[in-house]
Coordinates of C-alpha atoms in Angstrom, one line a residue:
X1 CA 22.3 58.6 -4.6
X2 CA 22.5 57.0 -8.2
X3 CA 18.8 56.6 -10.2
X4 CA 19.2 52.9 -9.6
X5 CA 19.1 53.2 -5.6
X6 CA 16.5 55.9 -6.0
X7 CA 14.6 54.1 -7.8
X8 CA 14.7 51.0 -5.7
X9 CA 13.7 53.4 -2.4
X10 CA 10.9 54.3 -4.6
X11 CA 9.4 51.1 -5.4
X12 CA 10.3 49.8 -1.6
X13 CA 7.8 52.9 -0.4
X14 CA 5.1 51.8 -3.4
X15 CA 5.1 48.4 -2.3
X16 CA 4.5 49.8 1.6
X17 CA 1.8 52.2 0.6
X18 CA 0.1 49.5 -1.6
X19 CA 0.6 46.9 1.6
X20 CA -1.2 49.0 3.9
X21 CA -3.9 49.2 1.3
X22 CA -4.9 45.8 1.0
X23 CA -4.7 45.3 4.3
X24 CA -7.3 47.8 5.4
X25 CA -9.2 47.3 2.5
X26 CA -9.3 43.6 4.1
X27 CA -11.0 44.9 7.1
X28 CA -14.3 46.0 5.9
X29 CA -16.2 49.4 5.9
X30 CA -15.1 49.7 10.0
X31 CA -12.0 48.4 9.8
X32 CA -12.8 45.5 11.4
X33 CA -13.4 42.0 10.3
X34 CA -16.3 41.9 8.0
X35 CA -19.5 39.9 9.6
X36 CA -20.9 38.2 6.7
X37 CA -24.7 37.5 7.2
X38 CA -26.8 34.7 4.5
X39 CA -30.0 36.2 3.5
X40 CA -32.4 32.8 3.3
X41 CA -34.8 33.6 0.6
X42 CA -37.1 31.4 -1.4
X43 CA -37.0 29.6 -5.5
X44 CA -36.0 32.7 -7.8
X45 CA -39.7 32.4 -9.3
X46 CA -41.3 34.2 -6.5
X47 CA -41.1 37.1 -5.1
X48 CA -39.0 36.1 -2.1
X49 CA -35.5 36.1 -3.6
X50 CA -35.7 39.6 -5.2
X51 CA -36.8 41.3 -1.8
X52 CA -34.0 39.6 -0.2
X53 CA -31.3 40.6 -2.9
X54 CA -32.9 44.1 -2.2
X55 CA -32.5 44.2 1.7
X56 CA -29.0 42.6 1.0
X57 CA -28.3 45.8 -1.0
X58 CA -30.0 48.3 1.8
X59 CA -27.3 45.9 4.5
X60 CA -24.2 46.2 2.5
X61 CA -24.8 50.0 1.7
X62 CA -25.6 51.5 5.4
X63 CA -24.7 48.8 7.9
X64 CA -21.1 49.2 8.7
X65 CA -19.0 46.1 8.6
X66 CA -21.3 43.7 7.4
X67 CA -21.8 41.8 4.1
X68 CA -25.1 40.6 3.1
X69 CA -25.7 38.1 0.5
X70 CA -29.5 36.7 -0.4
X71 CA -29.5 33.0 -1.0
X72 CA -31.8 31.2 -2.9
X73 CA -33.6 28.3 -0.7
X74 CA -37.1 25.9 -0.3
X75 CA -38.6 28.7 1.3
X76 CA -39.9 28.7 4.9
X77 CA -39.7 25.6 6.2
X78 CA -36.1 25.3 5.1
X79 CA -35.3 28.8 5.9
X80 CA -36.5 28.6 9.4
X81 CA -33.8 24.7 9.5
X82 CA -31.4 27.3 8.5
X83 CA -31.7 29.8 11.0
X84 CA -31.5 27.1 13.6
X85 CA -28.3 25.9 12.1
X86 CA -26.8 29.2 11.8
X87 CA -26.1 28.5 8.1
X88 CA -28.6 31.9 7.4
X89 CA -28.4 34.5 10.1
X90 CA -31.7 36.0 8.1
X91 CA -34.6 34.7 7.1
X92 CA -37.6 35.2 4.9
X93 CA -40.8 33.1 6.0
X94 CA -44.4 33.1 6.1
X95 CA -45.9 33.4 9.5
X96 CA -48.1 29.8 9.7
X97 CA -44.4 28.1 9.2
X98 CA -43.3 31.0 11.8
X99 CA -45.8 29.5 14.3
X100 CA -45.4 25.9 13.8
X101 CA -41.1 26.6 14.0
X102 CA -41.8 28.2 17.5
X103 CA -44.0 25.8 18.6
X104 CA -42.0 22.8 16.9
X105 CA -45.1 21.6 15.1
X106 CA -46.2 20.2 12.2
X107 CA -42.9 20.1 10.3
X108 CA -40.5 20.5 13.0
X109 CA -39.4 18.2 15.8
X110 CA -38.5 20.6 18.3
X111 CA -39.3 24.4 19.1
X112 CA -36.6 27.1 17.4
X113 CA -35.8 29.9 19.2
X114 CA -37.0 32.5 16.3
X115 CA -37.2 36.0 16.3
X116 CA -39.4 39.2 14.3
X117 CA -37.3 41.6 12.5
X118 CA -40.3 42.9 11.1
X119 CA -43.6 41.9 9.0
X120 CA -43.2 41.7 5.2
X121 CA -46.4 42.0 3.3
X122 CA -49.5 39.5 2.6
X123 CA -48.9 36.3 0.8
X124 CA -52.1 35.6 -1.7
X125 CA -53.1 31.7 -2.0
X126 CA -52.9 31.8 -5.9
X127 CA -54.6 28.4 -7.1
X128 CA -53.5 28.7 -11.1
X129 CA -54.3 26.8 -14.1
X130 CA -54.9 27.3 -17.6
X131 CA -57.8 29.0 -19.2
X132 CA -59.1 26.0 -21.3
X133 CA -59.3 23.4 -18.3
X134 CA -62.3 22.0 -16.8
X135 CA -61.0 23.3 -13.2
X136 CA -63.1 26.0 -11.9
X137 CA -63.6 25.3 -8.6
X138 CA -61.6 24.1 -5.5
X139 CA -63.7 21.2 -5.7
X140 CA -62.7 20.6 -9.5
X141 CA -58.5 19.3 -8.0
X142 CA -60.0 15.8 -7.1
X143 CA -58.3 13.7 -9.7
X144 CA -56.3 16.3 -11.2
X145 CA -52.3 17.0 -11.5
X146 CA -51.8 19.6 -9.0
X147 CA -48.7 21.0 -7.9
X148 CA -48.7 22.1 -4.6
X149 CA -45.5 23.5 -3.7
X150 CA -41.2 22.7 -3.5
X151 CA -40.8 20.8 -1.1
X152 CA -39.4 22.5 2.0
X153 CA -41.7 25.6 1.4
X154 CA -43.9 27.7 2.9
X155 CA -46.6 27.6 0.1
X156 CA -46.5 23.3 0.7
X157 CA -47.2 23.7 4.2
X158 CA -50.3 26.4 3.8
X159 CA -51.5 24.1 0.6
X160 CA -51.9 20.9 2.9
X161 CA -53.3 22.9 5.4
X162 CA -55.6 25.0 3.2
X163 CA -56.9 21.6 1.1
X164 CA -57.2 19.6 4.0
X165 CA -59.7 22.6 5.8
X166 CA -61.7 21.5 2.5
X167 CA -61.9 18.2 2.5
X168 CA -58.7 17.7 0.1
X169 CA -56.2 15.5 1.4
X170 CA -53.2 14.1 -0.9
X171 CA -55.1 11.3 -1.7
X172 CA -57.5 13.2 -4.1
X173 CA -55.5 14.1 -6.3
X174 CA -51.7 13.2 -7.8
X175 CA -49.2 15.7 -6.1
X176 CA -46.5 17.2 -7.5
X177 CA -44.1 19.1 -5.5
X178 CA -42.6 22.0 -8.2
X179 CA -41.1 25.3 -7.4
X180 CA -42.5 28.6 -8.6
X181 CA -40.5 28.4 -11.8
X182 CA -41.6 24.7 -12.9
X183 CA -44.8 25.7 -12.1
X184 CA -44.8 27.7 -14.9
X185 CA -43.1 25.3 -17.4
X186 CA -45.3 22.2 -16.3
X187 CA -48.4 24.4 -16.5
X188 CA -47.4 25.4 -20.2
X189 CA -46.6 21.8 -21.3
X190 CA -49.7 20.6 -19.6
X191 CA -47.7 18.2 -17.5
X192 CA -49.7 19.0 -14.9
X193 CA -53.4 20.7 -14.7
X194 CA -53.1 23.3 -11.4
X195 CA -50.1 25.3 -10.1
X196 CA -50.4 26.8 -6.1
X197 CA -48.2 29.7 -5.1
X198 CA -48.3 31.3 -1.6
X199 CA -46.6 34.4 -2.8
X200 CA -47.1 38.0 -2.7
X201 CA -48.7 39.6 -5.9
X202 CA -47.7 40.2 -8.5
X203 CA -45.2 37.5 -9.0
X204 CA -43.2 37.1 -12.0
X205 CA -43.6 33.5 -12.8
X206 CA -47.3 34.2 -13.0
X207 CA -47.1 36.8 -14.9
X208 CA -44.5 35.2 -17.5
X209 CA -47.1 32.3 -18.0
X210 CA -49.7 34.8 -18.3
X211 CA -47.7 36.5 -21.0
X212 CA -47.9 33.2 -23.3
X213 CA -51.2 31.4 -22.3
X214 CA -54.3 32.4 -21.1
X215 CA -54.7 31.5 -17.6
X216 CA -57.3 31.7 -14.7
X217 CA -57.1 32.0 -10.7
X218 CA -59.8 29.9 -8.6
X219 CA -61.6 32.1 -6.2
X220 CA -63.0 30.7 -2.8
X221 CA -66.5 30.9 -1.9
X222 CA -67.5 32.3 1.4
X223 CA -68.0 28.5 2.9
X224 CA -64.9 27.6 1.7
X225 CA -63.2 30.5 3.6
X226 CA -64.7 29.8 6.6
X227 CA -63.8 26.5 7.0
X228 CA -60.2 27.8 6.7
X229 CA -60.6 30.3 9.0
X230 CA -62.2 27.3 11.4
X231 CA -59.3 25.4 11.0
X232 CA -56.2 28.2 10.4
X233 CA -57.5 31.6 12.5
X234 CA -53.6 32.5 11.4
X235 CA -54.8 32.6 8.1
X236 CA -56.9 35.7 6.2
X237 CA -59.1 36.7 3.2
X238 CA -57.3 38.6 0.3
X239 CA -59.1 40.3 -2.8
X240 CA -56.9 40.1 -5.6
X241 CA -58.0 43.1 -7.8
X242 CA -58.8 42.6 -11.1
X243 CA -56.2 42.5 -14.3
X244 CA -53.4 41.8 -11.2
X245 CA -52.2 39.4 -14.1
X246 CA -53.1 39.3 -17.3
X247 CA -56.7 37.6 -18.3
X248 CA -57.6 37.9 -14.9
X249 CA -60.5 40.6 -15.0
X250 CA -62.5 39.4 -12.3
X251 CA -61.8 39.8 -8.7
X252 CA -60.1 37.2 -6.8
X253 CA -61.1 36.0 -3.0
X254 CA -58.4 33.5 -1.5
X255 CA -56.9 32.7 1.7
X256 CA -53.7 34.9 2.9
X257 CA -51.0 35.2 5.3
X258 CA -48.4 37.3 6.2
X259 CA -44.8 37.1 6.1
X260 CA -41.7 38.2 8.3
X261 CA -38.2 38.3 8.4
X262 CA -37.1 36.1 10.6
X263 CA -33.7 35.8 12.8
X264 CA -32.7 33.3 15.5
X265 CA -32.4 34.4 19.1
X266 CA -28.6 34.6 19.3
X267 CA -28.3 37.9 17.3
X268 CA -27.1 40.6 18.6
X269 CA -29.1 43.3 20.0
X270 CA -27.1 46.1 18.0
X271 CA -26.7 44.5 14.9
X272 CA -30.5 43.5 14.5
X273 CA -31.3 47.0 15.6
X274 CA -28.9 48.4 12.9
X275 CA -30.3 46.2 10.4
X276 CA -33.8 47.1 11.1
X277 CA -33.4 51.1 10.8
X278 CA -31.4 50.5 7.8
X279 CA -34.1 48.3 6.0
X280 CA -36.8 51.1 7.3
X281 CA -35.2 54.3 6.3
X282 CA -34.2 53.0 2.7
X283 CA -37.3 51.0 2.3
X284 CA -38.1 52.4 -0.9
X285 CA -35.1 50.8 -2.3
X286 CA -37.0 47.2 -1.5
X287 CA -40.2 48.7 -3.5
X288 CA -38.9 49.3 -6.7
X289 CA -37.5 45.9 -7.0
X290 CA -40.7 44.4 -5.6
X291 CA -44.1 47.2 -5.0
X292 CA -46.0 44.9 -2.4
X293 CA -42.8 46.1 -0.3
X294 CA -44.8 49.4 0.4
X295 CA -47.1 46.8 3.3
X296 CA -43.0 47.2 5.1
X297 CA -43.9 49.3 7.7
X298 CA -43.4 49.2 11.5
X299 CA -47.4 49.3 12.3
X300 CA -47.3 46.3 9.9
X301 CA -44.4 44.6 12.0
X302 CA -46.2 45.4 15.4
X303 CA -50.1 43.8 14.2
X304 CA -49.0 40.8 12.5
X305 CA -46.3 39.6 14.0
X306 CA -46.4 36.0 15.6
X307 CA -43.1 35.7 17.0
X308 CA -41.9 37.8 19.9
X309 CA -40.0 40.4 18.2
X310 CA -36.1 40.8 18.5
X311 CA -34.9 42.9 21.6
X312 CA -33.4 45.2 18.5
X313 CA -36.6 45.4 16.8
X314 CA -38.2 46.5 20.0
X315 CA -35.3 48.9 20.5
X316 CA -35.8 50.6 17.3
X317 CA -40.2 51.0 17.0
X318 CA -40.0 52.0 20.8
X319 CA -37.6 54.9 19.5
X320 CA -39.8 56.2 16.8
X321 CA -42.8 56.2 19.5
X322 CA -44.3 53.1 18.9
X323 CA -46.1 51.1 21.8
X324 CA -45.0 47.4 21.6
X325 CA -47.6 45.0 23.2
X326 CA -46.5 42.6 25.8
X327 CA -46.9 39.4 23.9
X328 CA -44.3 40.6 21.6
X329 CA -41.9 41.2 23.9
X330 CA -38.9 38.5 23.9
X331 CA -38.5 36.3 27.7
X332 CA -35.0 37.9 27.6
X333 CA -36.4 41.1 27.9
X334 CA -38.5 40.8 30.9

């Protein structure tokens, strides 16, 4: 055989060997067809959208054949839209939206068919302005500037419910509707006088403004927290410890609530099992992108959940010896 022939049999095998490649390397980890699953998260301000990029990390790493990528969204009340849609297969949310979603309430038209993955950690009702201003009380927004949330979030649906418990409707006070990052920038240029985030603590946007003005949190009296509770009994009391954020060296009582990850009905019961002992046994990867991570457990998932929990999520705590109460079990189940 001449070098030209043996060299074109050579590059005829190459181009075989490199054909065969790419085409299993097309067919994900399993050699399937890669499922790709859309993390709904929340503005990149909070604390949301890193704990999803983190869970998308834990997915792609140790859940065969599945791609998971965090999106950044409104926040609940969108997320939970999404989920219905199937344009997320995952969502983050905070359980009042969780409540009014399954009971198609409030913000929704009609029930969705949502299900627990598992219980997050708290949300803290931060009520934020700046040092210098005359706000020191909840009483203080009438008349004021206030932001109270993006629209399609979880935080504007717990601030209309929390004001309201106080006697605060909309018409008190001129409502702006900012994410967690505009929070920050309207707070420094004094375009508006108070900032509200629902959002576990520490959150960077906070702490950024606290970095380059002087700031203050309201705390709620005990009467204001009861009429809260009166109203909301899904919602809870949070102490925010002292020097959380910068300037802040007193401690801070304000409503709370929990959050979960979220998934509609129409998973699968292996793949949200799969999920869920993937996000559990790697947990510590979520808390050193985010520390409130560390309230991720499976006790957690079981006592604050307010959605019946996915038939894979019941799989997986019953198999590391966890009792799972009746309420939480899915009508598919029984």
């Amino acid at each position: 055989m001449s070098f030209r022939n043996r060299f074109r049999v050579l590059l005829a095998v190459t181009l075989a060997i490199l054909l065969v490649l790419v085409v299993a390397g097309c067919g994900g980890q399993g050699g399937g067809k890669v499922q790709r699953l859309s993390i709904a998260t929340g503005s990149t301000g909070g604390t949301y959208y890193p704990y999803g990029g983190a869970m998308a990390g834990i997915i792609n790493k140790h859940v065969q054949g599945v791609e998971a990528t965090a999106e950044v969204t409104g926040a609940s009340v969108e997320n939970a839209r999404l989920l219905d849609s199937n344009e997320a297969q995952i969502a983050l949310m905070m359980n009042d939206v969780v409540y009014h979603a399954i009971k198609g309430e409030q913000a929704f038209n009609k029930p969705i068919e949502l299900r627990t993955l598992f219980a997050m950690y708290p949300h803290f009702f931060h009520v934020v302005t700046l040092k210098d201003s005359k706000v020191n009380s909840m009483a203080d927004l009438k008349g004021k500037k206030v932001s109270v949330g993006a629209p399609g979030s979880g935080t504007e649906t717990m601030a209309n419910q929390v004001l309201n418990a106080l006697g605060l409707g909309y018409d008190q006070f001129q409502v702006f509707r900012l994410s967690f990052t505009e929070n920050t920038e309207a707070l420094r240029d004094k375009v508006i006088d108070v900032g509200i985030w629902s959002v576990g603590p520490p959150t960077s946007s906070i702490m950024d403004l606290a970095t380059t003005h002087q700031i203050k949190l309201l705390s709620f009296s005990k009467e204001e927290m009861a009429k809260v509770y009166e109203k909301y009994p899904y919602y809870g009391e949070m102490k925010l410890e002292a020097g959380t954020y910068k300037g802040v060296d007193e401690e801070i009582t304000a409503p709370s609530v929990w959050n979960s990850v979220m998934v509609h009905k129409n998973m699968s019961e292996d793949l949200a099992y799969k999920i869920v002992k993937a996000i559990f046994e790697n947990k510590e990867e979520i808390v050193q992108v985010y520390s409130g991570a560390k309230y991720t457990t499976p006790e957690n998932s079981i006592q604050n959940a307010v959605a019946p929990l996915h038939p894979g999520a019941v799989k997986y705590f019953k198999e590391i010896g966890l009792e799972v109460p009746q309420h939480l079990i899915p009508p598919e189940m029984k």
